[in-house]
mmCIF file of C-alpha atoms and ligand atoms in Angstrom:
data_model
loop_
_atom_site.group_PDB
_atom_site.id
_atom_site.type_symbol
_atom_site.label_atom_id
_atom_site.label_comp_id
_atom_site.label_asym_id
_atom_site.label_seq_id
_atom_site.Cartn_x
_atom_site.Cartn_y
_atom_site.Cartn_z
ATOM 1 C CA MET A 1 53.225 -59.226 -106.716
ATOM 2 C CA SER A 2 52.583 -59.295 -103.008
ATOM 3 C CA THR A 3 55.818 -58.126 -101.404
ATOM 4 C CA ALA A 4 56.272 -54.605 -100.084
ATOM 5 C CA MET A 5 58.785 -54.038 -102.884
ATOM 6 C CA GLY A 6 56.185 -55.157 -105.423
ATOM 7 C CA TYR A 7 53.665 -52.711 -103.996
ATOM 8 C CA LEU A 8 56.265 -49.949 -104.107
ATOM 9 C CA GLU A 9 57.089 -50.634 -107.759
ATOM 10 C CA LEU A 10 53.437 -50.373 -108.700
ATOM 11 C CA ALA A 11 52.877 -47.285 -106.523
ATOM 12 C CA GLU A 12 55.921 -45.579 -108.028
ATOM 13 C CA ARG A 13 54.869 -46.372 -111.582
ATOM 14 C CA ILE A 14 51.393 -44.959 -110.928
ATOM 15 C CA ALA A 15 52.693 -41.852 -109.092
ATOM 16 C CA ARG A 16 55.044 -41.124 -111.991
ATOM 17 C CA GLU A 17 52.260 -41.520 -114.553
ATOM 18 C CA ALA A 18 49.961 -39.226 -112.562
ATOM 19 C CA GLY A 19 52.780 -36.678 -112.265
ATOM 20 C CA GLU A 20 53.397 -36.731 -116.023
ATOM 21 C CA MET A 21 49.689 -36.279 -116.694
ATOM 22 C CA LEU A 22 49.511 -33.334 -114.271
ATOM 23 C CA LEU A 23 52.537 -31.609 -115.790
ATOM 24 C CA ALA A 24 51.222 -32.110 -119.315
ATOM 25 C CA LYS A 25 47.678 -30.927 -118.544
ATOM 26 C CA ARG A 26 48.289 -28.175 -115.997
ATOM 27 C CA PRO A 27 47.026 -24.910 -117.491
ATOM 28 C CA ALA A 28 48.822 -21.654 -116.664
ATOM 29 C CA ARG A 29 46.177 -20.948 -114.043
ATOM 30 C CA PRO A 30 44.157 -24.044 -113.073
ATOM 31 C CA GLU A 31 40.503 -23.396 -112.454
ATOM 32 C CA VAL A 32 39.035 -23.975 -108.993
ATOM 33 C CA LEU A 33 36.214 -26.500 -109.343
ATOM 34 C CA ALA A 34 34.938 -26.513 -105.793
ATOM 35 C CA THR A 35 35.863 -25.687 -102.216
ATOM 36 C CA LYS A 36 35.835 -28.120 -99.304
ATOM 37 C CA SER A 37 36.336 -27.284 -95.624
ATOM 38 C CA SER A 38 36.692 -23.513 -96.225
ATOM 39 C CA PRO A 39 36.748 -21.063 -99.175
ATOM 40 C CA THR A 40 40.548 -21.469 -99.361
ATOM 41 C CA ASP A 41 40.452 -25.306 -99.377
ATOM 42 C CA VAL A 42 40.182 -25.830 -103.112
ATOM 43 C CA VAL A 43 39.804 -28.670 -105.596
ATOM 44 C CA THR A 44 40.853 -28.360 -109.221
ATOM 45 C CA ALA A 45 39.711 -30.571 -112.094
ATOM 46 C CA LEU A 46 43.197 -32.053 -112.104
ATOM 47 C CA ASP A 47 43.000 -33.173 -108.443
ATOM 48 C CA ARG A 48 40.049 -35.278 -109.554
ATOM 49 C CA ALA A 49 41.626 -36.398 -112.834
ATOM 50 C CA SER A 50 44.792 -37.444 -110.992
ATOM 51 C CA GLU A 51 42.855 -39.478 -108.440
ATOM 52 C CA GLU A 52 40.737 -41.080 -111.177
ATOM 53 C CA LEU A 53 43.875 -42.124 -113.049
ATOM 54 C CA ILE A 54 45.476 -43.513 -109.887
ATOM 55 C CA ARG A 55 42.318 -45.431 -108.935
ATOM 56 C CA ALA A 56 41.988 -46.837 -112.467
ATOM 57 C CA ARG A 57 45.582 -48.102 -112.449
ATOM 58 C CA ILE A 58 45.181 -49.674 -108.993
ATOM 59 C CA LYS A 59 41.972 -51.363 -110.118
ATOM 60 C CA GLU A 60 43.594 -52.745 -113.275
ATOM 61 C CA ALA A 61 46.491 -54.249 -111.331
ATOM 62 C CA ARG A 62 44.794 -55.137 -108.041
ATOM 63 C CA PRO A 63 41.009 -55.200 -108.376
ATOM 64 C CA ASP A 64 40.374 -56.472 -104.836
ATOM 65 C CA ASP A 65 42.303 -53.776 -102.969
ATOM 66 C CA ALA A 66 40.710 -50.956 -100.982
ATOM 67 C CA VAL A 67 41.477 -47.310 -101.668
ATOM 68 C CA LEU A 68 41.272 -44.220 -99.472
ATOM 69 C CA GLY A 69 41.679 -41.093 -101.566
ATOM 70 C CA GLU A 70 41.462 -37.402 -100.699
ATOM 71 C CA GLU A 71 38.890 -36.682 -103.383
ATOM 72 C CA GLY A 72 37.020 -39.996 -103.731
ATOM 73 C CA GLY A 73 36.944 -41.181 -100.121
ATOM 74 C CA ALA A 74 37.022 -44.842 -99.066
ATOM 75 C CA THR A 75 36.198 -47.663 -101.471
ATOM 76 C CA GLY A 76 36.567 -51.443 -101.177
ATOM 77 C CA ASP A 77 37.528 -53.483 -98.127
ATOM 78 C CA GLY A 78 40.549 -55.611 -99.073
ATOM 79 C CA ARG A 79 43.383 -56.374 -96.637
ATOM 80 C CA VAL A 80 45.566 -54.173 -98.852
ATOM 81 C CA ARG A 81 44.626 -50.496 -98.902
ATOM 82 C CA TRP A 82 46.043 -47.687 -101.009
ATOM 83 C CA ILE A 83 46.195 -44.229 -99.436
ATOM 84 C CA VAL A 84 46.148 -41.602 -102.158
ATOM 85 C CA ASP A 85 46.670 -37.851 -102.248
ATOM 86 C CA PRO A 86 46.380 -36.991 -105.941
ATOM 87 C CA ILE A 87 47.875 -33.522 -105.394
ATOM 88 C CA ASP A 88 49.276 -32.662 -101.975
ATOM 89 C CA GLY A 89 49.870 -28.925 -102.029
ATOM 90 C CA THR A 90 46.890 -27.997 -104.181
ATOM 91 C CA VAL A 91 47.285 -24.282 -103.404
ATOM 92 C CA ASN A 92 50.872 -24.401 -104.696
ATOM 93 C CA PHE A 93 49.604 -26.259 -107.767
ATOM 94 C CA LEU A 94 47.030 -23.529 -108.295
ATOM 95 C CA TYR A 95 49.631 -20.757 -108.099
ATOM 96 C CA GLY A 96 52.389 -22.535 -110.049
ATOM 97 C CA LEU A 97 54.682 -22.872 -107.044
ATOM 98 C CA PRO A 98 57.039 -25.854 -107.358
ATOM 99 C CA GLU A 99 56.034 -27.659 -104.160
ATOM 100 C CA TRP A 100 53.264 -30.142 -104.794
ATOM 101 C CA ALA A 101 53.304 -33.901 -104.869
ATOM 102 C CA VAL A 102 51.466 -37.071 -105.779
ATOM 103 C CA SER A 103 51.500 -39.211 -102.645
ATOM 104 C CA ILE A 104 50.656 -42.926 -102.586
ATOM 105 C CA ALA A 105 51.079 -45.294 -99.634
ATOM 106 C CA VAL A 106 50.213 -48.982 -99.440
ATOM 107 C CA GLU A 107 48.889 -50.502 -96.230
ATOM 108 C CA VAL A 108 48.718 -54.214 -95.503
ATOM 109 C CA GLU A 109 46.409 -55.084 -92.621
ATOM 110 C CA GLY A 110 46.590 -51.551 -91.307
ATOM 111 C CA GLU A 111 50.353 -51.043 -91.535
ATOM 112 C CA VAL A 112 51.956 -48.836 -94.172
ATOM 113 C CA VAL A 113 54.558 -50.993 -95.930
ATOM 114 C CA ALA A 114 55.433 -48.868 -98.947
ATOM 115 C CA GLY A 115 55.236 -45.197 -99.840
ATOM 116 C CA VAL A 116 56.052 -42.899 -102.720
ATOM 117 C CA VAL A 117 55.996 -39.113 -102.814
ATOM 118 C CA ASN A 118 56.508 -37.698 -106.291
ATOM 119 C CA VAL A 119 57.347 -33.998 -105.944
ATOM 120 C CA VAL A 120 56.496 -33.480 -109.573
ATOM 121 C CA PRO A 121 57.771 -29.956 -110.389
ATOM 122 C CA ARG A 122 61.167 -30.823 -108.916
ATOM 123 C CA GLY A 123 61.345 -34.217 -110.610
ATOM 124 C CA GLU A 124 62.042 -35.835 -107.246
ATOM 125 C CA VAL A 125 60.523 -39.197 -106.376
ATOM 126 C CA PHE A 126 60.957 -40.236 -102.731
ATOM 127 C CA THR A 127 60.338 -43.891 -101.953
ATOM 128 C CA ALA A 128 60.369 -46.147 -98.909
ATOM 129 C CA VAL A 129 59.635 -49.734 -98.026
ATOM 130 C CA ARG A 130 59.150 -50.718 -94.396
ATOM 131 C CA GLY A 131 62.479 -52.089 -93.201
ATOM 132 C CA GLY A 132 64.134 -51.273 -96.545
ATOM 133 C CA GLY A 133 65.162 -47.654 -96.087
ATOM 134 C CA ALA A 134 64.126 -44.386 -97.678
ATOM 135 C CA TRP A 135 65.435 -43.379 -101.057
ATOM 136 C CA LEU A 136 65.604 -40.460 -103.450
ATOM 137 C CA GLY A 137 66.643 -41.974 -106.762
ATOM 138 C CA GLY A 138 69.711 -44.053 -105.967
ATOM 139 C CA GLU A 139 70.544 -42.134 -102.789
ATOM 140 C CA ARG A 140 69.671 -43.562 -99.410
ATOM 141 C CA LEU A 141 68.232 -40.900 -97.139
ATOM 142 C CA ARG A 142 69.165 -40.176 -93.530
ATOM 143 C CA CYS A 143 67.558 -37.442 -91.496
ATOM 144 C CA ASN A 144 69.762 -34.970 -89.618
ATOM 145 C CA THR A 145 70.716 -36.142 -86.149
ATOM 146 C CA GLY A 146 72.136 -34.427 -83.084
ATOM 147 C CA VAL A 147 70.546 -31.053 -83.857
ATOM 148 C CA PRO A 148 69.473 -29.168 -80.717
ATOM 149 C CA LEU A 149 66.102 -27.430 -80.787
ATOM 150 C CA GLU A 150 67.579 -23.922 -80.923
ATOM 151 C CA GLN A 151 69.554 -24.876 -84.063
ATOM 152 C CA ALA A 152 66.699 -26.721 -85.735
ATOM 153 C CA LEU A 153 65.016 -25.652 -88.969
ATOM 154 C CA ILE A 154 61.391 -26.656 -88.548
ATOM 155 C CA ALA A 155 58.735 -27.057 -91.226
ATOM 156 C CA THR A 156 55.080 -26.622 -90.411
ATOM 157 C CA GLY A 157 51.741 -26.067 -92.100
ATOM 158 C CA PHE A 158 48.382 -24.488 -91.461
ATOM 159 C CA GLY A 159 44.846 -25.763 -91.761
ATOM 160 C CA TYR A 160 42.148 -24.132 -93.849
ATOM 161 C CA GLY A 161 39.763 -23.011 -91.074
ATOM 162 C CA PRO A 162 40.239 -19.498 -89.612
ATOM 163 C CA GLY A 163 39.747 -20.651 -85.985
ATOM 164 C CA ARG A 164 42.373 -23.360 -86.307
ATOM 165 C CA ARG A 165 44.744 -20.956 -88.024
ATOM 166 C CA ALA A 166 44.460 -18.413 -85.229
ATOM 167 C CA VAL A 167 45.566 -21.074 -82.726
ATOM 168 C CA GLN A 168 48.314 -22.268 -85.081
ATOM 169 C CA ALA A 169 49.625 -18.692 -85.294
ATOM 170 C CA GLU A 170 49.654 -18.377 -81.495
ATOM 171 C CA VAL A 171 51.548 -21.651 -81.172
ATOM 172 C CA LEU A 172 53.957 -20.631 -83.908
ATOM 173 C CA ALA A 173 54.666 -17.340 -82.147
ATOM 174 C CA GLN A 174 55.979 -19.382 -79.205
ATOM 175 C CA VAL A 175 57.955 -21.786 -81.412
ATOM 176 C CA VAL A 176 59.780 -19.282 -83.686
ATOM 177 C CA PRO A 177 61.915 -17.719 -80.931
ATOM 178 C CA ARG A 178 63.040 -21.190 -79.800
ATOM 179 C CA VAL A 179 64.294 -22.610 -83.118
ATOM 180 C CA ARG A 180 66.647 -21.650 -85.966
ATOM 181 C CA ASP A 181 63.762 -20.747 -88.253
ATOM 182 C CA ILE A 182 60.467 -21.919 -89.695
ATOM 183 C CA ARG A 183 59.570 -23.082 -93.216
ATOM 184 C CA ARG A 184 56.040 -23.378 -94.624
ATOM 185 C CA GLY A 185 56.372 -25.260 -97.896
ATOM 186 C CA GLY A 186 52.695 -26.006 -98.535
ATOM 187 C CA SER A 187 52.812 -29.794 -98.898
ATOM 188 C CA ALA A 188 52.924 -31.985 -95.812
ATOM 189 C CA ALA A 189 54.064 -34.998 -97.868
ATOM 190 C CA SER A 190 56.986 -32.995 -99.206
ATOM 191 C CA ASP A 191 57.760 -31.575 -95.731
ATOM 192 C CA LEU A 192 58.116 -35.104 -94.325
ATOM 193 C CA CYS A 193 60.416 -36.051 -97.202
ATOM 194 C CA ALA A 194 62.411 -32.882 -96.488
ATOM 195 C CA VAL A 195 62.993 -34.173 -92.937
ATOM 196 C CA ALA A 196 64.109 -37.502 -94.433
ATOM 197 C CA ALA A 197 66.536 -35.756 -96.780
ATOM 198 C CA GLY A 198 67.974 -33.452 -94.090
ATOM 199 C CA ARG A 199 66.628 -30.330 -95.810
ATOM 200 C CA VAL A 200 64.837 -29.409 -92.601
ATOM 201 C CA ASP A 201 65.434 -30.874 -89.147
ATOM 202 C CA GLY A 202 61.849 -31.376 -88.073
ATOM 203 C CA TYR A 203 58.176 -30.879 -88.857
ATOM 204 C CA TYR A 204 55.011 -30.442 -86.876
ATOM 205 C CA GLU A 205 51.474 -29.704 -87.930
ATOM 206 C CA ARG A 206 47.973 -29.826 -86.546
ATOM 207 C CA GLY A 207 45.438 -31.177 -89.010
ATOM 208 C CA PRO A 208 47.213 -33.214 -91.680
ATOM 209 C CA GLN A 209 45.007 -35.978 -93.041
ATOM 210 C CA TYR A 210 46.139 -39.560 -93.441
ATOM 211 C CA TRP A 211 46.629 -39.156 -97.200
ATOM 212 C CA ASP A 212 48.902 -36.143 -96.505
ATOM 213 C CA TYR A 213 51.306 -38.044 -94.262
ATOM 214 C CA ALA A 214 50.963 -41.829 -94.874
ATOM 215 C CA ALA A 215 53.658 -42.107 -97.560
ATOM 216 C CA GLY A 216 55.857 -39.232 -96.347
ATOM 217 C CA GLY A 217 55.674 -40.573 -92.795
ATOM 218 C CA LEU A 218 57.137 -43.899 -93.911
ATOM 219 C CA VAL A 219 59.861 -42.097 -95.908
ATOM 220 C CA ALA A 220 60.794 -40.092 -92.797
ATOM 221 C CA THR A 221 60.667 -43.139 -90.496
ATOM 222 C CA GLU A 222 62.849 -45.161 -92.821
ATOM 223 C CA ALA A 223 65.322 -42.257 -92.904
ATOM 224 C CA GLY A 224 65.679 -42.557 -89.122
ATOM 225 C CA ALA A 225 63.144 -39.981 -87.969
ATOM 226 C CA ARG A 226 60.532 -40.513 -85.314
ATOM 227 C CA VAL A 227 56.969 -39.749 -86.408
ATOM 228 C CA GLY A 228 54.250 -39.454 -83.785
ATOM 229 C CA GLY A 229 51.677 -37.377 -82.007
ATOM 230 C CA LEU A 230 51.621 -35.808 -78.558
ATOM 231 C CA ASN A 231 51.949 -37.801 -75.325
ATOM 232 C CA GLY A 232 52.687 -41.144 -76.972
ATOM 233 C CA ARG A 233 49.813 -41.032 -79.412
ATOM 234 C CA PRO A 234 50.426 -41.968 -83.051
ATOM 235 C CA ALA A 235 50.781 -39.301 -85.724
ATOM 236 C CA GLY A 236 47.421 -38.085 -86.929
ATOM 237 C CA PRO A 237 45.184 -35.143 -87.651
ATOM 238 C CA ASP A 238 45.352 -34.073 -83.978
ATOM 239 C CA LEU A 239 49.068 -33.434 -84.333
ATOM 240 C CA THR A 240 51.905 -34.902 -86.333
ATOM 241 C CA VAL A 241 55.478 -34.345 -85.197
ATOM 242 C CA CYS A 242 58.541 -35.627 -87.042
ATOM 243 C CA ALA A 243 62.258 -35.301 -86.263
ATOM 244 C CA ALA A 244 65.237 -37.432 -85.345
ATOM 245 C CA PRO A 245 65.039 -38.985 -81.874
ATOM 246 C CA GLY A 246 66.245 -36.366 -79.421
ATOM 247 C CA LEU A 247 64.956 -33.399 -81.402
ATOM 248 C CA PHE A 248 61.553 -35.103 -81.585
ATOM 249 C CA GLU A 249 61.323 -35.095 -77.788
ATOM 250 C CA GLU A 250 62.532 -31.477 -77.525
ATOM 251 C CA LEU A 251 59.989 -30.310 -80.085
ATOM 252 C CA HIS A 252 57.285 -32.430 -78.484
ATOM 253 C CA ASP A 253 58.033 -30.987 -75.040
ATOM 254 C CA LEU A 254 57.963 -27.454 -76.427
ATOM 255 C CA LEU A 255 54.572 -28.088 -78.041
ATOM 256 C CA VAL A 256 52.729 -29.888 -75.206
ATOM 257 C CA PRO A 257 52.342 -26.866 -72.873
ATOM 258 C CA LEU A 258 51.339 -24.689 -75.851
ATOM 259 C CA ASP A 259 48.290 -26.947 -76.260
ATOM 260 C CA PRO A 260 48.271 -26.909 -80.068
ATOM 261 C CA GLU A 261 45.164 -29.118 -80.170
ATOM 262 C CA ARG A 262 42.986 -26.647 -78.272
ATOM 263 C CA ASP A 263 40.859 -25.616 -81.250
ATOM 264 C CA ALA A 264 39.226 -29.077 -81.222
HETATM 265 C C1 IPD B 301 47.562 -29.635 -97.526
HETATM 266 C C2 IPD B 301 49.054 -29.500 -97.563
HETATM 267 C C3 IPD B 301 49.535 -28.416 -96.622
HETATM 268 C C4 IPD B 301 49.080 -28.665 -95.213
HETATM 269 C C5 IPD B 301 47.583 -28.859 -95.152
HETATM 270 C C6 IPD B 301 47.134 -29.941 -96.123
HETATM 271 P P1 IPD B 301 46.247 -30.427 -99.715
HETATM 272 O O1 IPD B 301 47.107 -30.687 -98.355
HETATM 273 O O2 IPD B 301 49.676 -30.728 -97.215
HETATM 274 O O3 IPD B 301 50.944 -28.333 -96.565
HETATM 275 O O4 IPD B 301 49.481 -27.587 -94.415
HETATM 276 O O5 IPD B 301 47.285 -29.261 -93.836
HETATM 277 O O6 IPD B 301 45.724 -30.025 -96.094
HETATM 278 O O7 IPD B 301 44.956 -29.799 -99.270
HETATM 279 O O8 IPD B 301 47.042 -29.534 -100.572
HETATM 280 O O9 IPD B 301 46.097 -31.804 -100.279
#
């Protein structure tokens, strides 16, 4: 079990099991256990339970692998590393909105080779293997191509800190008049899969963490999208931009002079 497809099969099985557990155990109004970077950055008991389940399953199948998880941090130091967001879109989960996902990516020697994003309330499981395409069930995904910026539907997200949000709002005010419209779904992993599936044309966000975009980024890349940061840098917490080649550059060039990273 050492091919990218083998990793994907295991990741998908685990992401489905975590999704089933979350659906079965989610109370009408999940309780906030703790807050993280700000009072609105919440953790529920089920974020932790989901990550514990995922870590336990990885350990059973692959005891030597490393794991980086949103709730439990970094453990182990194997050449294979699992990047885990046990619930991406925790605020949606809290409110019962149908846009949250279990996201699991598998890295081999620093490169993501497999990714699964289980958008649990919608029953949609997006998968990708490096070089093997992006899939939703039996359907191969292709992002929209040839869309000019002014016709593009663009997804974005906001951080949890007030200072960052103020800058994000200023940037957004300059982006909205230049595009078809904006969507804020509340899960970066799901947003990237939406680019892959052609449900939006592009995505940008300042602040997503690796566990938010590792799996969804591979799904989008394998669907033909370009995923990166500003000025040739890789995608990352500074800024992540995703769109088909052509639109990527237009969106990138719109963002650069707006200096979206200036809250750093
Ligand atoms: C958040 C979501 C949201 C994005 C935030 C992320 P979380 O992840 O992906 O869409 O805008 O930047 O932190 O906190 O729900 O795992």
